[in-house]
PDB file of C-alpha atoms and ligand atoms in Angstrom:
ATOM      1  CA  MET A   1       0.249  -0.173   0.163  1.00 46.00           C
ATOM      2  CA  HIS A   2       1.328   3.616  -0.694  1.00 47.00           C
ATOM      3  CA  GLU A   3       1.948   5.522   2.294  1.00 47.00           C
ATOM      4  CA  ASN A   4      -1.561   7.650   1.174  1.00 47.00           C
ATOM      5  CA  GLY A   5      -3.109   4.999   1.507  1.00 48.00           C
ATOM      6  CA  LEU A   6      -3.761   4.328  -2.372  1.00 50.00           C
ATOM      7  CA  ILE A   7      -3.981   0.887  -3.023  1.00 47.00           C
ATOM      8  CA  LYS A   8      -1.625  -0.138  -5.829  1.00 48.00           C
ATOM      9  CA  VAL A   9      -3.013  -2.245  -8.875  1.00 47.00           C
ATOM     10  CA  GLY A  10      -2.153  -5.856  -8.274  1.00 44.00           C
ATOM     11  CA  GLU A  11      -2.590  -5.091  -4.228  1.00 48.00           C
ATOM     12  CA  ALA A  12      -6.182  -4.707  -3.617  1.00 44.00           C
ATOM     13  CA  ASP A  13      -8.399  -7.502  -3.357  1.00 48.00           C
ATOM     14  CA  MET A  14     -10.734  -5.734  -5.807  1.00 43.00           C
ATOM     15  CA  SER A  15     -14.197  -7.054  -4.320  1.00 47.00           C
ATOM     16  CA  ALA A  16     -15.319  -3.401  -2.750  1.00 47.00           C
ATOM     17  CA  GLY A  17     -16.176  -2.723   0.509  1.00 54.00           C
ATOM     18  CA  LYS A  18     -13.756  -5.580   2.133  1.00 84.00           C
ATOM     19  CA  SER A  19     -13.623  -4.306   5.700  1.00 94.00           C
ATOM     20  CA  VAL A  20     -11.686  -7.732   7.931  1.00 96.00           C
ATOM     21  CA  GLY A  21     -11.032  -6.570  10.947  1.00 95.00           C
ATOM     22  CA  ARG A  22     -12.447  -2.565  10.802  1.00 98.00           C
ATOM     23  CA  ASN A  23     -14.633  -1.330  14.052  1.00 98.00           C
ATOM     24  CA  ALA A  24     -17.717   0.066  12.535  1.00 98.00           C
ATOM     25  CA  ILE A  25     -20.464   1.783  14.254  1.00 99.00           C
ATOM     26  CA  VAL A  26     -24.102   2.432  12.370  1.00 99.00           C
ATOM     27  CA  THR A  27     -26.276   4.702  14.607  1.00 99.00           C
ATOM     28  CA  GLY A  28     -30.525   3.910  14.090  1.00 98.00           C
ATOM     29  CA  GLY A  29     -28.657   0.293  12.702  1.00 98.00           C
ATOM     30  CA  ALA A  30     -31.945  -1.657  13.856  1.00 98.00           C
ATOM     31  CA  SER A  31     -34.143  -0.927  11.218  1.00 98.00           C
ATOM     32  CA  GLY A  32     -33.951   0.056   7.600  1.00 98.00           C
ATOM     33  CA  ILE A  33     -31.185   1.367   5.797  1.00 98.00           C
ATOM     34  CA  GLY A  34     -28.708   1.440   8.393  1.00 98.00           C
ATOM     35  CA  LEU A  35     -29.492  -2.721   9.492  1.00 98.00           C
ATOM     36  CA  ALA A  36     -28.723  -3.195   5.893  1.00 98.00           C
ATOM     37  CA  ILE A  37     -25.682  -0.863   6.266  1.00 98.00           C
ATOM     38  CA  ALA A  38     -25.236  -2.523   9.227  1.00 98.00           C
ATOM     39  CA  ARG A  39     -25.374  -5.800   8.180  1.00 98.00           C
ATOM     40  CA  ARG A  40     -23.148  -5.653   5.117  1.00 98.00           C
ATOM     41  CA  LEU A  41     -20.092  -4.042   6.699  1.00 98.00           C
ATOM     42  CA  ALA A  42     -20.488  -7.826   9.422  1.00 98.00           C
ATOM     43  CA  HIS A  43     -20.365  -8.891   6.144  1.00 97.00           C
ATOM     44  CA  ASP A  44     -17.041  -7.734   4.581  1.00 98.00           C
ATOM     45  CA  GLY A  45     -15.916  -8.567   7.558  1.00 97.00           C
ATOM     46  CA  ALA A  46     -16.053  -5.699  10.046  1.00 98.00           C
ATOM     47  CA  ASN A  47     -16.645  -5.429  13.531  1.00 98.00           C
ATOM     48  CA  VAL A  48     -20.192  -3.834  13.681  1.00 98.00           C
ATOM     49  CA  GLY A  49     -22.014  -1.785  17.047  1.00 99.00           C
ATOM     50  CA  VAL A  50     -24.955  -1.458  16.487  1.00 99.00           C
ATOM     51  CA  PHE A  51     -26.487   1.529  17.943  1.00 99.00           C
ATOM     52  CA  ASP A  52     -30.396   2.355  17.974  1.00 99.00           C
ATOM     53  CA  LEU A  53     -32.867   4.496  20.333  1.00 98.00           C
ATOM     54  CA  ASP A  54     -34.474   0.994  20.212  1.00 98.00           C
ATOM     55  CA  ALA A  55     -32.301  -1.229  21.974  1.00 98.00           C
ATOM     56  CA  ASP A  56     -34.377  -4.507  21.673  1.00 98.00           C
ATOM     57  CA  ALA A  57     -34.977  -4.032  17.807  1.00 98.00           C
ATOM     58  CA  ALA A  58     -30.599  -3.334  18.241  1.00 99.00           C
ATOM     59  CA  GLU A  59     -30.294  -6.874  20.024  1.00 98.00           C
ATOM     60  CA  ALA A  60     -32.373  -8.538  17.111  1.00 98.00           C
ATOM     61  CA  ALA A  61     -30.556  -6.909  15.106  1.00 98.00           C
ATOM     62  CA  ALA A  62     -26.841  -7.493  16.246  1.00 98.00           C
ATOM     63  CA  ALA A  63     -28.093 -11.538  16.783  1.00 98.00           C
ATOM     64  CA  GLN A  64     -29.307 -11.757  13.479  1.00 98.00           C
ATOM     65  CA  ILE A  65     -25.694 -10.405  12.369  1.00 98.00           C
ATOM     66  CA  ARG A  66     -23.726 -13.098  14.457  1.00 98.00           C
ATOM     67  CA  ALA A  67     -26.987 -15.775  13.333  1.00 98.00           C
ATOM     68  CA  ASP A  68     -25.355 -15.120   9.961  1.00 98.00           C
ATOM     69  CA  GLY A  69     -21.638 -15.809  11.287  1.00 97.00           C
ATOM     70  CA  GLY A  70     -21.014 -11.095  11.723  1.00 98.00           C
ATOM     71  CA  SER A  71     -19.389  -9.748  14.787  1.00 98.00           C
ATOM     72  CA  ALA A  72     -22.083  -7.589  16.308  1.00 98.00           C
ATOM     73  CA  LEU A  73     -22.829  -5.875  19.502  1.00 99.00           C
ATOM     74  CA  ALA A  74     -25.999  -4.286  20.220  1.00 99.00           C
ATOM     75  CA  VAL A  75     -26.468  -0.677  22.263  1.00 98.00           C
ATOM     76  CA  GLY A  76     -29.330   1.228  23.061  1.00 98.00           C
ATOM     77  CA  VAL A  77     -28.146   5.125  22.314  1.00 98.00           C
ATOM     78  CA  ASP A  78     -30.330   7.898  21.721  1.00 98.00           C
ATOM     79  CA  VAL A  79     -28.035  10.191  19.797  1.00 98.00           C
ATOM     80  CA  ALA A  80     -29.430  13.614  20.340  1.00 98.00           C
ATOM     81  CA  HIS A  81     -27.680  12.893  23.828  1.00 98.00           C
ATOM     82  CA  ARG A  82     -24.115  12.961  24.431  1.00 98.00           C
ATOM     83  CA  ASP A  83     -23.593  10.720  26.983  1.00 98.00           C
ATOM     84  CA  GLN A  84     -25.385   7.951  25.829  1.00 98.00           C
ATOM     85  CA  ILE A  85     -22.893   8.217  22.863  1.00 99.00           C
ATOM     86  CA  ASP A  86     -19.878   8.065  24.916  1.00 98.00           C
ATOM     87  CA  GLN A  87     -20.656   5.499  26.816  1.00 98.00           C
ATOM     88  CA  GLY A  88     -21.789   3.196  23.757  1.00 98.00           C
ATOM     89  CA  MET A  89     -18.870   3.933  21.945  1.00 98.00           C
ATOM     90  CA  ASP A  90     -16.561   3.191  24.906  1.00 98.00           C
ATOM     91  CA  LYS A  91     -18.755  -0.627  24.833  1.00 98.00           C
ATOM     92  CA  VAL A  92     -17.706  -1.115  20.965  1.00 98.00           C
ATOM     93  CA  ARG A  93     -13.699  -0.310  21.959  1.00 98.00           C
ATOM     94  CA  ALA A  94     -13.903  -2.681  25.046  1.00 98.00           C
ATOM     95  CA  ALA A  95     -15.299  -5.223  22.975  1.00 98.00           C
ATOM     96  CA  PHE A  96     -13.112  -4.752  19.569  1.00 98.00           C
ATOM     97  CA  GLY A  97     -10.526  -1.670  19.811  1.00 98.00           C
ATOM     98  CA  PRO A  98     -10.903   1.587  18.586  1.00 98.00           C
ATOM     99  CA  ILE A  99     -13.399   2.790  16.151  1.00 98.00           C
ATOM    100  CA  GLY A 100     -12.343   2.907  12.521  1.00 98.00           C
ATOM    101  CA  ILE A 101     -15.473   2.972  10.519  1.00 98.00           C
ATOM    102  CA  LEU A 102     -18.432   5.551  11.800  1.00 99.00           C
ATOM    103  CA  VAL A 103     -21.880   5.328   9.611  1.00 99.00           C
ATOM    104  CA  ASN A 104     -24.242   8.263  11.230  1.00 99.00           C
ATOM    105  CA  ASN A 105     -27.887   7.104   9.822  1.00 98.00           C
ATOM    106  CA  ALA A 106     -29.921   7.576  12.835  1.00 98.00           C
ATOM    107  CA  GLY A 107     -32.737   9.760  12.073  1.00 98.00           C
ATOM    108  CA  ARG A 108     -36.395  11.448  12.271  1.00 97.00           C
ATOM    109  CA  GLU A 109     -38.392  12.682   9.652  1.00 96.00           C
ATOM    110  CA  GLY A 110     -40.995  15.585  10.232  1.00 96.00           C
ATOM    111  CA  PHE A 111     -44.487  16.536   7.582  1.00 97.00           C
ATOM    112  CA  GLN A 112     -46.061  19.588   8.850  1.00 97.00           C
ATOM    113  CA  PRO A 113     -46.607  23.360   7.363  1.00 98.00           C
ATOM    114  CA  PHE A 114     -44.189  25.580   8.075  1.00 98.00           C
ATOM    115  CA  LEU A 115     -45.893  27.726   9.666  1.00 98.00           C
ATOM    116  CA  ASP A 116     -46.765  24.615  12.614  1.00 98.00           C
ATOM    117  CA  ILE A 117     -43.566  23.594  13.069  1.00 98.00           C
ATOM    118  CA  THR A 118     -43.379  24.837  17.271  1.00 98.00           C
ATOM    119  CA  GLU A 119     -39.635  25.695  18.558  1.00 98.00           C
ATOM    120  CA  ASP A 120     -39.521  22.141  20.629  1.00 98.00           C
ATOM    121  CA  THR A 121     -40.103  20.001  17.226  1.00 98.00           C
ATOM    122  CA  TRP A 122     -37.554  22.558  14.944  1.00 98.00           C
ATOM    123  CA  ASN A 123     -34.908  21.629  17.736  1.00 98.00           C
ATOM    124  CA  HIS A 124     -35.609  18.296  18.364  1.00 98.00           C
ATOM    125  CA  LEU A 125     -35.576  17.377  14.821  1.00 98.00           C
ATOM    126  CA  LEU A 126     -32.128  19.138  14.640  1.00 98.00           C
ATOM    127  CA  GLN A 127     -30.481  17.662  18.030  1.00 98.00           C
ATOM    128  CA  VAL A 128     -31.495  14.069  16.107  1.00 98.00           C
ATOM    129  CA  ASN A 129     -29.923  14.456  12.612  1.00 98.00           C
ATOM    130  CA  LEU A 130     -28.070  17.211  12.761  1.00 98.00           C
ATOM    131  CA  THR A 131     -26.160  17.438  16.673  1.00 98.00           C
ATOM    132  CA  GLY A 132     -26.261  13.965  17.018  1.00 98.00           C
ATOM    133  CA  THR A 133     -24.059  13.162  13.797  1.00 99.00           C
ATOM    134  CA  PHE A 134     -21.734  16.005  15.135  1.00 99.00           C
ATOM    135  CA  HIS A 135     -21.968  14.499  18.804  1.00 98.00           C
ATOM    136  CA  CYS A 136     -20.933  11.003  17.087  1.00 99.00           C
ATOM    137  CA  CYS A 137     -18.027  12.915  14.745  1.00 99.00           C
ATOM    138  CA  GLN A 138     -16.625  13.854  17.910  1.00 98.00           C
ATOM    139  CA  ALA A 139     -16.486  11.154  19.854  1.00 99.00           C
ATOM    140  CA  ALA A 140     -15.366   8.259  17.492  1.00 99.00           C
ATOM    141  CA  LEU A 141     -12.903  10.750  15.593  1.00 99.00           C
ATOM    142  CA  PRO A 142      -9.358  10.906  18.420  1.00 98.00           C
ATOM    143  CA  ASP A 143      -9.683   6.763  17.570  1.00 99.00           C
ATOM    144  CA  MET A 144      -9.586   7.378  13.691  1.00 98.00           C
ATOM    145  CA  ILE A 145      -6.697  10.438  14.049  1.00 98.00           C
ATOM    146  CA  ALA A 146      -4.918   8.704  16.318  1.00 98.00           C
ATOM    147  CA  ALA A 147      -4.883   5.114  13.664  1.00 98.00           C
ATOM    148  CA  ARG A 148      -4.468   7.337  10.969  1.00 98.00           C
ATOM    149  CA  TRP A 149      -7.076   5.948   8.967  1.00 98.00           C
ATOM    150  CA  GLY A 150     -11.240   6.706   9.466  1.00 98.00           C
ATOM    151  CA  ARG A 151     -14.080   6.518   7.861  1.00 98.00           C
ATOM    152  CA  ILE A 152     -16.868   8.192   8.003  1.00 99.00           C
ATOM    153  CA  VAL A 153     -20.175   8.332   6.226  1.00 99.00           C
ATOM    154  CA  ASN A 154     -23.131  10.704   6.553  1.00 99.00           C
ATOM    155  CA  ILE A 155     -26.954   9.378   5.744  1.00 99.00           C
ATOM    156  CA  SER A 156     -28.974  12.737   4.693  1.00 98.00           C
ATOM    157  CA  SER A 157     -31.064  13.417   2.180  1.00 98.00           C
ATOM    158  CA  SER A 158     -32.110  13.299  -1.386  1.00 98.00           C
ATOM    159  CA  SER A 159     -34.364  16.201  -0.254  1.00 97.00           C
ATOM    160  CA  THR A 160     -31.402  18.787   0.101  1.00 97.00           C
ATOM    161  CA  HIS A 161     -31.084  18.668  -3.383  1.00 96.00           C
ATOM    162  CA  GLY A 162     -33.953  20.401  -3.948  1.00 96.00           C
ATOM    163  CA  GLY A 163     -35.361  21.302  -0.758  1.00 97.00           C
ATOM    164  CA  GLN A 164     -39.531  19.815  -0.260  1.00 96.00           C
ATOM    165  CA  PRO A 165     -42.079  21.613   1.193  1.00 96.00           C
ATOM    166  CA  PHE A 166     -43.509  20.331   4.583  1.00 97.00           C
ATOM    167  CA  MET A 167     -40.335  19.126   5.653  1.00 98.00           C
ATOM    168  CA  THR A 168     -38.313  22.406   6.338  1.00 98.00           C
ATOM    169  CA  HIS A 169     -37.290  21.209   9.536  1.00 98.00           C
ATOM    170  CA  TYR A 170     -36.322  17.972   8.198  1.00 98.00           C
ATOM    171  CA  VAL A 171     -34.717  19.397   5.051  1.00 98.00           C
ATOM    172  CA  ALA A 172     -32.958  22.038   7.239  1.00 98.00           C
ATOM    173  CA  SER A 173     -30.885  19.483   9.219  1.00 98.00           C
ATOM    174  CA  LYS A 174     -29.752  17.348   6.678  1.00 98.00           C
ATOM    175  CA  SER A 175     -28.676  20.379   5.055  1.00 98.00           C
ATOM    176  CA  GLY A 176     -26.569  20.932   7.617  1.00 98.00           C
ATOM    177  CA  VAL A 177     -25.299  17.325   7.486  1.00 99.00           C
ATOM    178  CA  VAL A 178     -24.143  18.411   4.174  1.00 98.00           C
ATOM    179  CA  GLY A 179     -22.514  21.146   4.925  1.00 98.00           C
ATOM    180  CA  LEU A 180     -21.127  19.280   7.978  1.00 98.00           C
ATOM    181  CA  THR A 181     -19.528  16.784   5.900  1.00 99.00           C
ATOM    182  CA  LYS A 182     -17.942  18.995   3.715  1.00 98.00           C
ATOM    183  CA  SER A 183     -16.082  20.454   6.546  1.00 99.00           C
ATOM    184  CA  LEU A 184     -14.770  18.080   7.764  1.00 98.00           C
ATOM    185  CA  ALA A 185     -13.114  16.189   4.916  1.00 99.00           C
ATOM    186  CA  LEU A 186     -11.327  19.256   4.582  1.00 99.00           C
ATOM    187  CA  GLU A 187      -9.636  20.021   8.093  1.00 98.00           C
ATOM    188  CA  PHE A 188      -9.702  15.588   8.410  1.00 99.00           C
ATOM    189  CA  GLY A 189      -8.104  14.909   5.238  1.00 98.00           C
ATOM    190  CA  PRO A 190      -4.628  15.547   6.016  1.00 98.00           C
ATOM    191  CA  LYS A 191      -5.389  13.032   9.642  1.00 98.00           C
ATOM    192  CA  GLY A 192      -6.015  10.000   6.917  1.00 98.00           C
ATOM    193  CA  VAL A 193      -9.876  10.103   7.295  1.00 99.00           C
ATOM    194  CA  THR A 194     -12.317  10.452   4.672  1.00 99.00           C
ATOM    195  CA  VAL A 195     -15.864  11.729   4.938  1.00 99.00           C
ATOM    196  CA  ASN A 196     -18.876  11.627   2.811  1.00 99.00           C
ATOM    197  CA  THR A 197     -22.593  11.813   2.469  1.00 99.00           C
ATOM    198  CA  ILE A 198     -25.211   9.613   0.653  1.00 99.00           C
ATOM    199  CA  PRO A 199     -28.680  11.464   0.097  1.00 98.00           C
ATOM    200  CA  PRO A 200     -30.770   8.544   0.002  1.00 98.00           C
ATOM    201  CA  GLY A 201     -33.553   8.944  -2.334  1.00 97.00           C
ATOM    202  CA  PHE A 202     -36.681   7.090  -2.162  1.00 96.00           C
ATOM    203  CA  ILE A 203     -35.635   4.072  -0.446  1.00 98.00           C
ATOM    204  CA  ASP A 204     -38.413   1.332   0.198  1.00 98.00           C
ATOM    205  CA  THR A 205     -37.847   0.940   4.537  1.00 98.00           C
ATOM    206  CA  PRO A 206     -40.228   0.967   7.572  1.00 97.00           C
ATOM    207  CA  MET A 207     -40.007   5.464   7.652  1.00 96.00           C
ATOM    208  CA  THR A 208     -41.052   4.983   4.010  1.00 97.00           C
ATOM    209  CA  ARG A 209     -44.251   2.842   4.569  1.00 97.00           C
ATOM    210  CA  ARG A 210     -45.017   4.414   8.026  1.00 96.00           C
ATOM    211  CA  ASN A 211     -45.682   7.630   5.881  1.00 96.00           C
ATOM    212  CA  GLU A 212     -47.537   5.679   2.865  1.00 97.00           C
ATOM    213  CA  ALA A 213     -49.435   4.215   5.013  1.00 97.00           C
ATOM    214  CA  LYS A 214     -50.104   7.893   7.074  1.00 96.00           C
ATOM    215  CA  GLY A 215     -50.776   9.450   3.646  1.00 96.00           C
ATOM    216  CA  LEU A 216     -47.842  11.974   3.838  1.00 95.00           C
ATOM    217  CA  LEU A 217     -45.867  10.564   0.850  1.00 95.00           C
ATOM    218  CA  GLY A 218     -48.536  12.050  -1.790  1.00 92.00           C
ATOM    219  CA  GLY A 219     -48.795   8.619  -3.521  1.00 95.00           C
ATOM    220  CA  THR A 220     -47.813   5.162  -2.787  1.00 97.00           C
ATOM    221  CA  VAL A 221     -44.523   3.748  -2.925  1.00 97.00           C
ATOM    222  CA  ASP A 222     -45.071   1.725  -6.237  1.00 97.00           C
ATOM    223  CA  HIS A 223     -46.535   5.291  -7.888  1.00 97.00           C
ATOM    224  CA  HIS A 224     -43.232   6.833  -6.779  1.00 96.00           C
ATOM    225  CA  ALA A 225     -41.118   3.896  -8.436  1.00 97.00           C
ATOM    226  CA  SER A 226     -43.018   3.917 -11.585  1.00 97.00           C
ATOM    227  CA  LEU A 227     -41.809   8.013 -11.510  1.00 96.00           C
ATOM    228  CA  THR A 228     -38.423   6.958 -10.692  1.00 98.00           C
ATOM    229  CA  PRO A 229     -35.689   6.683 -13.781  1.00 98.00           C
ATOM    230  CA  VAL A 230     -35.028   3.369 -12.827  1.00 98.00           C
ATOM    231  CA  ARG A 231     -38.248   1.939 -12.808  1.00 98.00           C
ATOM    232  CA  ARG A 232     -38.117   0.997  -8.880  1.00 98.00           C
ATOM    233  CA  ALA A 233     -38.185   2.024  -5.351  1.00 98.00           C
ATOM    234  CA  GLY A 234     -34.469   1.850  -4.061  1.00 98.00           C
ATOM    235  CA  LEU A 235     -33.867  -0.968  -1.098  1.00 98.00           C
ATOM    236  CA  PRO A 236     -31.715  -0.531   1.615  1.00 98.00           C
ATOM    237  CA  GLU A 237     -29.158  -2.426   0.633  1.00 98.00           C
ATOM    238  CA  ASP A 238     -28.309   0.162  -2.648  1.00 98.00           C
ATOM    239  CA  ILE A 239     -27.163   2.328  -0.114  1.00 98.00           C
ATOM    240  CA  ALA A 240     -25.528  -0.032   1.793  1.00 98.00           C
ATOM    241  CA  ASN A 241     -23.571  -0.959  -1.100  1.00 98.00           C
ATOM    242  CA  ALA A 242     -22.313   2.522  -1.607  1.00 98.00           C
ATOM    243  CA  THR A 243     -21.416   2.973   1.799  1.00 98.00           C
ATOM    244  CA  ALA A 244     -19.403  -0.131   1.681  1.00 98.00           C
ATOM    245  CA  PHE A 245     -17.593   0.848  -0.998  1.00 97.00           C
ATOM    246  CA  LEU A 246     -16.765   4.699   0.817  1.00 98.00           C
ATOM    247  CA  VAL A 247     -15.812   2.619   3.648  1.00 98.00           C
ATOM    248  CA  SER A 248     -13.243   1.083   1.707  1.00 97.00           C
ATOM    249  CA  ASP A 249      -9.237   1.260   1.162  1.00 97.00           C
ATOM    250  CA  GLU A 250     -10.578   2.009  -2.473  1.00 96.00           C
ATOM    251  CA  ALA A 251     -12.513   5.068  -1.341  1.00 97.00           C
ATOM    252  CA  GLY A 252      -9.280   6.707  -0.193  1.00 98.00           C
ATOM    253  CA  TYR A 253      -9.251   9.247  -2.645  1.00 98.00           C
ATOM    254  CA  ILE A 254     -12.941   9.935  -2.664  1.00 98.00           C
ATOM    255  CA  THR A 255     -14.080  12.371   0.796  1.00 99.00           C
ATOM    256  CA  GLY A 256     -16.150  15.571   1.149  1.00 99.00           C
ATOM    257  CA  GLN A 257     -18.047  14.415  -1.790  1.00 98.00           C
ATOM    258  CA  ILE A 258     -22.007  14.236  -1.864  1.00 98.00           C
ATOM    259  CA  ILE A 259     -23.244  10.468  -3.522  1.00 98.00           C
ATOM    260  CA  GLY A 260     -26.771  10.279  -4.598  1.00 98.00           C
ATOM    261  CA  VAL A 261     -28.101   7.143  -4.649  1.00 98.00           C
ATOM    262  CA  ASN A 262     -31.576   7.895  -5.790  1.00 98.00           C
ATOM    263  CA  GLY A 263     -32.486   5.699  -9.220  1.00 98.00           C
ATOM    264  CA  GLY A 264     -31.445   8.381 -10.713  1.00 98.00           C
ATOM    265  CA  ARG A 265     -34.229  10.684  -9.397  1.00 97.00           C
ATOM    266  CA  ASN A 266     -32.078  13.586  -8.709  1.00 95.00           C
ATOM    267  CA  THR A 267     -28.986  14.357 -11.470  1.00 90.00           C
TER     268      THR A 267
HETATM  269  N1  NAD B 316     -36.112   5.762   3.781  1.00 87.64           N
HETATM  270  C1  NAD B 316     -35.541   7.134   2.849  1.00 87.64           C
HETATM  271  O1  NAD B 316     -36.244   7.015   1.473  1.00 87.64           O
HETATM  272  C2  NAD B 316     -35.354   7.411   3.380  1.00 87.64           C
HETATM  273  C3  NAD B 316     -34.699   9.320   2.402  1.00 87.64           C
HETATM  274  C4  NAD B 316     -33.792   9.591   3.091  1.00 87.64           C
HETATM  275  C5  NAD B 316     -32.777   9.745   3.766  1.00 87.64           C
HETATM  276  N2  NAD B 316     -33.139   8.956   4.561  1.00 87.64           N
HETATM  277  C6  NAD B 316     -32.636   9.003   5.823  1.00 87.64           C
HETATM  278  O2  NAD B 316     -32.123   7.472   5.961  1.00 87.64           O
HETATM  279  C7  NAD B 316     -32.207   6.914   7.088  1.00 87.64           C
HETATM  280  C8  NAD B 316     -32.809   5.715   7.676  1.00 87.64           C
HETATM  281  O3  NAD B 316     -33.854   6.348   7.479  1.00 87.64           O
HETATM  282  P1  NAD B 316     -34.507   4.943   7.257  1.00 87.64           P
HETATM  283  O4  NAD B 316     -36.269   5.202   6.520  1.00 87.64           O
HETATM  284  O5  NAD B 316     -33.735   3.628   7.294  1.00 87.64           O
HETATM  285  O6  NAD B 316     -36.045   4.886   8.792  1.00 87.64           O
HETATM  286  P2  NAD B 316     -36.506   3.900   9.620  1.00 87.64           P
HETATM  287  O7  NAD B 316     -37.341   4.907  10.853  1.00 87.64           O
HETATM  288  O8  NAD B 316     -36.376   2.517   8.930  1.00 87.64           O
HETATM  289  O9  NAD B 316     -35.048   3.625  10.626  1.00 87.64           O
HETATM  290  C9  NAD B 316     -33.869   4.717  11.300  1.00 87.64           C
HETATM  291  C10 NAD B 316     -33.429   4.036  12.654  1.00 87.64           C
HETATM  292  O10 NAD B 316     -33.101   5.036  13.467  1.00 87.64           O
HETATM  293  C11 NAD B 316     -33.588   4.767  15.144  1.00 87.64           C
HETATM  294  N3  NAD B 316     -33.559   6.410  15.764  1.00 87.64           N
HETATM  295  C12 NAD B 316     -33.953   7.515  15.694  1.00 87.64           C
HETATM  296  N4  NAD B 316     -34.303   8.290  15.878  1.00 87.64           N
HETATM  297  C13 NAD B 316     -32.966   7.661  16.863  1.00 87.64           C
HETATM  298  C14 NAD B 316     -32.227   8.418  17.800  1.00 87.64           C
HETATM  299  N5  NAD B 316     -31.884   9.587  18.330  1.00 87.64           N
HETATM  300  N6  NAD B 316     -31.066   7.830  18.308  1.00 87.64           N
HETATM  301  C15 NAD B 316     -30.902   6.640  17.871  1.00 87.64           C
HETATM  302  N7  NAD B 316     -31.613   5.830  16.884  1.00 87.64           N
HETATM  303  C16 NAD B 316     -32.296   6.611  16.379  1.00 87.64           C
HETATM  304  C17 NAD B 316     -34.933   3.930  14.452  1.00 87.64           C
HETATM  305  O11 NAD B 316     -35.707   3.693  15.980  1.00 87.64           O
HETATM  306  C18 NAD B 316     -34.645   3.344  13.397  1.00 87.64           C
HETATM  307  O12 NAD B 316     -33.990   2.322  13.767  1.00 87.64           O
HETATM  308  C19 NAD B 316     -32.818   8.253   8.531  1.00 87.64           C
HETATM  309  O13 NAD B 316     -31.440   9.285   8.758  1.00 87.64           O
HETATM  310  C20 NAD B 316     -33.573   9.002   6.938  1.00 87.64           C
HETATM  311  O14 NAD B 316     -33.478  10.373   7.458  1.00 87.64           O
HETATM  312  C21 NAD B 316     -34.174   7.962   4.702  1.00 87.64           C
END
C-alpha cells in the first residue's frame, strides 16, 4: 500500500467493500437503511456496533448478524444525548478496539406546514439529525486520528438537492449534515480520515411505509417507483452497497463528496 493509503494495481482485493478487522458503528442500525448497512459491513468482515434508540431492536439486529456468522454488539443509544454516545462508543471499544468506521444514519423525519412547526419540534429534529451526527463524529474521530485512518459516512437526504415543502425542519437538518460533511472532510483529510455523505432518494424502508400509510408521500410507493428513472423504489441494500465502498480502502481518494443513490430521481 502507498503511504497515503492508495491501493496499487495488483495489490487490492477488488471485491469492493472489504472491511475485515475494522471496527464500525452504525447509528439507527436496527431498522431499514441502517440495518442493511450494519449487515453489509459485518458481511464484509467488520465488527459492528449497532446503535439504536430501540435497544431491543438493536439486540435483534446484532443477534441476526451473529447468526449469519458476523460480529456485532448492540447498544441502546439515543444520538440526541452525548453521554449515551460516549458510553456506547466505550462499550464498542472494550469489545472490539478503536473505532475506524462511523456511519451516521439515525434520523427522524418530519412533515408539517412551516407555520405550524414549534420551536420544540424544530429543536428535536435538529438535535437528532444534525447535532447527533456532530456528537458521534466528535466522539469517534480521536480513534481515527490516532490510527491515521478513518471513514465517516453521513446519511443525509435527497430532499437537500431541491428542497421539499412541508419538510423544512427535516431538510434544514439534513442540509446541515451536508455542510458538516464537506467541512469535516477538509479538516481531517490530512489525518487520513475521509468523510462523505449519501443522500438517499426514496428507499423502501419501515419509515417510508409508515409515511405511505399516513398518506404523507403524495402517492403510494408503487406510484413513486413508476416515476423513478430506473422504475423501482430503492432498497436499503442500495445504500448499504454504496456505504460499503465508501468505507473501503479503495475509496481513499473520495472525500467531501455527496454520493447520490436515488435511481436517477435527482441528478
Ligand atoms: N427511507 C428513505 O427513503 C430515506 C430518504 C432519505 C433519507 N433517509 C434517511 O435515512 C436514515 C434511515 O432511514 P430509514 O428509512 O431506514 O428509517 P427507519 O425509521 O426505518 O430507521 C431509522 C432507525 O433509526 C433509529 N433512530 C431514530 N431516532 C434515533 C435516535 N435519536 N438515536 C438512535 N437511533 C434512532 C430508529 O429507532 C430506527 O431503528 C434516516 O436518517 C433518514 O432520514 C431515508
